[in-house]
CSV table of C-alpha atoms in Angstrom, one decimal:
chain,number,residue,atom,x,y,z
X,1,UNK,CA,-54.3,31.8,103.0
X,2,UNK,CA,-50.9,33.3,102.6
X,3,UNK,CA,-47.9,31.6,101.1
X,4,UNK,CA,-44.6,31.7,103.1
X,5,UNK,CA,-41.8,33.4,101.3
X,6,UNK,CA,-39.6,30.4,101.8
X,7,UNK,CA,-42.1,28.3,99.8
X,8,UNK,CA,-42.3,30.8,96.9
X,9,UNK,CA,-40.1,29.6,94.0
X,10,UNK,CA,-39.9,31.3,90.6
X,11,UNK,CA,-39.6,28.6,88.1
X,12,UNK,CA,-38.1,28.7,84.6
X,13,UNK,CA,-41.5,28.7,83.1
X,14,UNK,CA,-42.7,31.6,85.3
X,15,UNK,CA,-39.6,33.6,84.4
X,16,UNK,CA,-40.2,33.0,80.7
X,17,UNK,CA,-43.8,34.1,81.0
X,18,UNK,CA,-42.6,37.3,82.8
X,19,UNK,CA,-40.2,38.1,80.0
X,20,UNK,CA,-42.8,37.4,77.4
X,21,UNK,CA,-45.2,39.7,79.2
X,22,UNK,CA,-42.5,42.4,79.3
X,23,UNK,CA,-41.8,41.9,75.6
X,24,UNK,CA,-45.4,42.0,74.4
X,25,UNK,CA,-46.5,45.0,76.5
X,26,UNK,CA,-44.2,47.3,74.5
X,27,UNK,CA,-45.1,48.6,71.0
X,28,UNK,CA,-41.6,47.9,69.7
X,29,UNK,CA,-42.2,44.2,69.2
X,30,UNK,CA,-45.1,44.9,66.8
X,31,UNK,CA,-43.0,47.3,64.7
X,32,UNK,CA,-40.1,44.9,64.6
X,33,UNK,CA,-42.4,42.2,63.3
X,34,UNK,CA,-43.8,44.5,60.7
X,35,UNK,CA,-40.4,45.7,59.6
X,36,UNK,CA,-39.3,42.1,59.3
X,37,UNK,CA,-42.3,41.2,57.1
X,38,UNK,CA,-42.4,44.3,55.0
X,39,UNK,CA,-38.9,44.6,53.4
X,40,UNK,CA,-38.8,40.9,52.7
X,41,UNK,CA,-42.1,40.8,51.0
X,42,UNK,CA,-41.3,44.0,49.0
X,43,UNK,CA,-38.0,42.5,47.8
X,44,UNK,CA,-39.6,39.3,46.5
X,45,UNK,CA,-42.7,41.1,45.1
X,46,UNK,CA,-40.5,43.5,43.0
X,47,UNK,CA,-37.9,40.8,42.0
X,48,UNK,CA,-37.3,40.4,38.3
X,49,UNK,CA,-36.0,36.9,38.6
X,50,UNK,CA,-37.7,34.1,36.8
X,51,UNK,CA,-37.8,30.3,37.5
X,52,UNK,CA,-35.7,28.1,35.3
X,53,UNK,CA,-37.4,26.1,32.6
X,54,UNK,CA,-36.1,22.7,33.8
X,55,UNK,CA,-36.3,20.2,36.6
X,56,UNK,CA,-34.6,22.5,39.1
X,57,UNK,CA,-37.6,24.8,39.4
X,58,UNK,CA,-38.6,23.3,42.8
X,59,UNK,CA,-35.1,24.0,44.2
X,60,UNK,CA,-35.2,27.5,42.8
X,61,UNK,CA,-38.6,28.1,44.4
X,62,UNK,CA,-37.5,27.2,48.0
X,63,UNK,CA,-34.2,28.9,47.6
X,64,UNK,CA,-35.9,32.1,46.4
X,65,UNK,CA,-38.2,31.9,49.4
X,66,UNK,CA,-35.2,31.5,51.8
X,67,UNK,CA,-33.5,34.5,50.2
X,68,UNK,CA,-36.1,36.8,51.8
X,69,UNK,CA,-34.9,36.1,55.3
X,70,UNK,CA,-31.7,38.1,55.2
X,71,UNK,CA,-33.0,41.5,56.3
X,72,UNK,CA,-35.5,40.1,58.9
X,73,UNK,CA,-32.6,37.9,60.3
X,74,UNK,CA,-30.5,41.0,61.0
X,75,UNK,CA,-33.4,43.1,62.3
X,76,UNK,CA,-34.4,40.3,64.8
X,77,UNK,CA,-30.8,39.9,66.0
X,78,UNK,CA,-30.4,43.7,66.6
X,79,UNK,CA,-33.7,43.8,68.4
X,80,UNK,CA,-32.7,40.9,70.6
X,81,UNK,CA,-29.5,42.6,71.6
X,82,UNK,CA,-31.3,45.8,72.3
X,83,UNK,CA,-33.8,44.0,74.5
X,84,UNK,CA,-30.9,42.7,76.6
X,85,UNK,CA,-29.0,46.0,76.8
X,86,UNK,CA,-32.2,47.8,77.5
X,87,UNK,CA,-32.3,46.2,81.0
X,88,UNK,CA,-29.3,48.4,81.9
X,89,UNK,CA,-29.9,51.5,79.8
X,90,UNK,CA,-33.4,51.9,81.3
X,91,UNK,CA,-32.5,50.7,84.8
X,92,UNK,CA,-35.0,47.9,84.5
X,93,UNK,CA,-32.4,45.4,85.6
X,94,UNK,CA,-33.1,46.4,89.2
X,95,UNK,CA,-36.7,45.2,88.9
X,96,UNK,CA,-35.8,42.1,86.9
X,97,UNK,CA,-33.1,41.0,89.4
X,98,UNK,CA,-35.4,41.7,92.3
X,99,UNK,CA,-38.1,39.4,90.7
X,100,UNK,CA,-35.5,36.9,89.4
X,101,UNK,CA,-32.5,37.0,91.8
X,102,UNK,CA,-30.8,34.1,90.0
X,103,UNK,CA,-29.2,35.8,87.1
X,104,UNK,CA,-28.6,32.7,85.1
X,105,UNK,CA,-32.3,32.0,85.3
X,106,UNK,CA,-33.1,35.5,84.2
X,107,UNK,CA,-30.7,35.2,81.2
X,108,UNK,CA,-32.2,31.9,80.2
X,109,UNK,CA,-35.7,33.3,80.4
X,110,UNK,CA,-34.7,36.5,78.4
X,111,UNK,CA,-33.0,34.4,75.7
X,112,UNK,CA,-36.0,32.0,75.5
X,113,UNK,CA,-38.5,34.8,75.2
X,114,UNK,CA,-36.6,36.4,72.3
X,115,UNK,CA,-36.0,33.0,70.7
X,116,UNK,CA,-39.8,32.4,70.7
X,117,UNK,CA,-40.4,35.8,69.2
X,118,UNK,CA,-37.7,35.4,66.5
X,119,UNK,CA,-38.9,31.9,65.6
X,120,UNK,CA,-42.5,33.1,65.2
X,121,UNK,CA,-41.5,36.1,63.1
X,122,UNK,CA,-39.2,33.9,60.9
X,123,UNK,CA,-42.1,31.5,60.4
X,124,UNK,CA,-44.4,34.3,59.4
X,125,UNK,CA,-41.8,35.8,57.0
X,126,UNK,CA,-41.3,32.4,55.4
X,127,UNK,CA,-45.0,31.8,55.0
X,128,UNK,CA,-45.6,35.3,53.5
X,129,UNK,CA,-42.6,34.9,51.1
X,130,UNK,CA,-44.0,31.5,50.1
X,131,UNK,CA,-47.4,33.0,49.2
X,132,UNK,CA,-45.7,35.8,47.2
X,133,UNK,CA,-43.3,33.6,45.3
X,134,UNK,CA,-46.0,31.1,44.4
X,135,UNK,CA,-48.5,33.9,43.5
X,136,UNK,CA,-46.0,35.7,41.3
X,137,UNK,CA,-44.2,32.9,39.7
X,138,UNK,CA,-46.8,30.1,39.9
X,139,UNK,CA,-47.9,30.6,36.3
X,140,UNK,CA,-44.2,30.2,35.3
X,141,UNK,CA,-43.9,26.8,37.0
X,142,UNK,CA,-42.7,27.8,40.5
X,143,UNK,CA,-43.8,25.0,42.8
X,144,UNK,CA,-42.9,23.5,46.2
X,145,UNK,CA,-42.0,19.8,46.2
X,146,UNK,CA,-42.5,18.5,49.7
X,147,UNK,CA,-40.8,15.2,48.7
X,148,UNK,CA,-37.5,17.0,48.5
X,149,UNK,CA,-35.3,17.0,51.6
X,150,UNK,CA,-34.1,20.5,50.8
X,151,UNK,CA,-37.6,21.8,51.1
X,152,UNK,CA,-37.9,20.7,54.7
X,153,UNK,CA,-34.3,21.7,55.3
X,154,UNK,CA,-35.2,25.3,54.4
X,155,UNK,CA,-38.6,25.6,56.0
X,156,UNK,CA,-37.2,24.2,59.3
X,157,UNK,CA,-33.7,25.6,59.1
X,158,UNK,CA,-34.6,29.2,58.5
X,159,UNK,CA,-36.5,29.7,61.7
X,160,UNK,CA,-34.0,27.6,63.6
X,161,UNK,CA,-31.1,29.8,62.5
X,162,UNK,CA,-33.1,32.9,63.4
X,163,UNK,CA,-33.8,31.5,66.9
X,164,UNK,CA,-30.1,30.6,67.5
X,165,UNK,CA,-29.0,34.0,66.3
X,166,UNK,CA,-31.4,35.8,68.6
X,167,UNK,CA,-30.1,33.8,71.6
X,168,UNK,CA,-26.6,34.8,70.6
X,169,UNK,CA,-27.6,38.4,70.3
X,170,UNK,CA,-29.2,38.3,73.8
X,171,UNK,CA,-25.9,36.9,75.2
X,172,UNK,CA,-23.9,39.7,73.5
X,173,UNK,CA,-26.2,42.3,74.8
X,174,UNK,CA,-26.1,41.0,78.4
X,175,UNK,CA,-22.3,40.7,78.1
X,176,UNK,CA,-21.5,44.3,77.0
X,177,UNK,CA,-24.6,46.0,78.5
X,178,UNK,CA,-24.2,49.0,76.1
X,179,UNK,CA,-26.6,49.3,73.2
X,180,UNK,CA,-24.1,50.8,70.8
X,181,UNK,CA,-21.4,48.2,71.4
X,182,UNK,CA,-24.0,45.4,71.2
X,183,UNK,CA,-25.5,46.5,67.9
X,184,UNK,CA,-22.0,47.1,66.4
X,185,UNK,CA,-20.9,43.6,67.4
X,186,UNK,CA,-24.0,42.1,65.9
X,187,UNK,CA,-23.7,44.0,62.6
X,188,UNK,CA,-20.0,43.2,62.4
X,189,UNK,CA,-20.6,39.4,62.9
X,190,UNK,CA,-23.6,39.2,60.6
X,191,UNK,CA,-22.8,41.6,57.9
X,192,UNK,CA,-19.4,43.2,57.9
X,193,UNK,CA,-17.1,40.2,58.3
X,194,UNK,CA,-19.0,37.8,55.9
X,195,UNK,CA,-18.8,40.3,53.1
X,196,UNK,CA,-15.3,41.7,53.8
X,197,UNK,CA,-13.9,39.2,51.3
X,198,UNK,CA,-15.6,41.1,48.5
X,199,UNK,CA,-13.5,44.2,49.4
X,200,UNK,CA,-10.1,42.7,49.1
X,201,UNK,CA,-9.8,40.9,52.4
X,202,UNK,CA,-9.6,37.4,50.9
X,203,UNK,CA,-8.3,35.9,54.2
X,204,UNK,CA,-11.7,36.6,55.8
X,205,UNK,CA,-13.3,34.3,53.2
X,206,UNK,CA,-11.6,31.3,54.9
X,207,UNK,CA,-13.3,31.9,58.2
X,208,UNK,CA,-16.8,32.9,57.0
X,209,UNK,CA,-18.0,29.3,57.2
X,210,UNK,CA,-17.6,29.5,61.0
X,211,UNK,CA,-19.4,32.8,61.4
X,212,UNK,CA,-23.2,32.8,62.0
X,213,UNK,CA,-23.9,33.7,58.4
X,214,UNK,CA,-21.7,30.8,57.0
X,215,UNK,CA,-23.1,28.3,59.5
X,216,UNK,CA,-26.6,29.4,58.8
X,217,UNK,CA,-26.1,28.9,55.1
X,218,UNK,CA,-24.7,25.4,55.8
X,219,UNK,CA,-27.8,24.6,57.8
X,220,UNK,CA,-30.2,25.4,54.9
X,221,UNK,CA,-27.8,24.7,52.0
X,222,UNK,CA,-28.4,28.1,50.6
X,223,UNK,CA,-26.7,31.5,50.4
X,224,UNK,CA,-29.6,33.2,52.0
X,225,UNK,CA,-27.7,34.4,55.1
X,226,UNK,CA,-24.7,35.8,53.3
X,227,UNK,CA,-21.3,34.8,51.8
X,228,UNK,CA,-19.5,31.6,52.7
X,229,UNK,CA,-16.6,29.6,51.4
X,230,UNK,CA,-17.2,26.1,52.6
X,231,UNK,CA,-20.3,24.0,53.3
X,232,UNK,CA,-20.1,22.5,56.8
X,233,UNK,CA,-23.2,20.4,56.3
X,234,UNK,CA,-26.4,20.6,58.3
X,235,UNK,CA,-24.9,19.0,61.4
X,236,UNK,CA,-21.7,21.0,61.2
X,237,UNK,CA,-23.5,24.3,60.6
X,238,UNK,CA,-25.9,23.6,63.5
X,239,UNK,CA,-23.1,22.8,65.8
X,240,UNK,CA,-21.3,26.1,64.9
X,241,UNK,CA,-24.6,28.1,65.4
X,242,UNK,CA,-25.1,26.4,68.8
X,243,UNK,CA,-21.5,27.2,69.7
X,244,UNK,CA,-22.1,30.9,69.0
X,245,UNK,CA,-25.4,31.1,70.8
X,246,UNK,CA,-24.4,29.0,73.8
X,247,UNK,CA,-21.0,30.6,74.0
X,248,UNK,CA,-22.3,34.1,74.0
X,249,UNK,CA,-24.8,33.3,76.8
X,250,UNK,CA,-22.2,31.4,78.9
X,251,UNK,CA,-19.8,34.4,78.6
X,252,UNK,CA,-22.6,36.7,79.6
X,253,UNK,CA,-23.6,34.5,82.5
X,254,UNK,CA,-20.0,34.5,83.9
X,255,UNK,CA,-19.7,38.2,83.5
X,256,UNK,CA,-23.1,38.9,85.2
X,257,UNK,CA,-22.3,36.7,88.2
X,258,UNK,CA,-19.0,38.6,88.7
X,259,UNK,CA,-20.7,42.1,88.6
X,260,UNK,CA,-22.6,43.9,91.2
X,261,UNK,CA,-25.4,44.7,88.7
């Protein structure tokens, strides 16, 4: 029994499954996951830091674990932007838009697929870093206190920040459509601007709190994502991160609907 074309409707869930299939059928996503896990684990495994001999050891433990996310965070963001720009550099956008004519739906599905990937990798990185820190420093008193609010703040906040950053990167990639520009924009936002204050540009320090790095640090109450001047709090940091991710995707959506391709 055939289905009439008029009755065929590609849902959001179907579009997400299509993007996940596209993502997982390439070898790149495996290497990105490995490159996210490897450097983080190596950094913590070779760290010469030692836990303090006082009551703050539980705080030190979770903050040390969170510190391993910096490089994976940047890698995942760059990969997300390249996944978006790759639609145009490879010409795949013709197939994608033929299957999903509604460009807003395609963008939402692409962002969701990369958000799922980034979230899963961030959880895996955090879990691996936890095993390493407890294994290496457990005999020196390193421990995780699940009664501390900060513990849950870090274990939930780290994947959440990676997810929102990946969504932002997809929006940037779909907006500029050029891999070089997209990667440059991501690196400038995540690395160059937050650390510019250390090179004599003190005025930049006043806006770092409203960059993804500063907002991410506010979400987890740690300096894991870079340098920041002010603490916006969990809610404030989350709102800033949402503004970056939603704003990038809205800008990309407007631009895509005005273009021929």
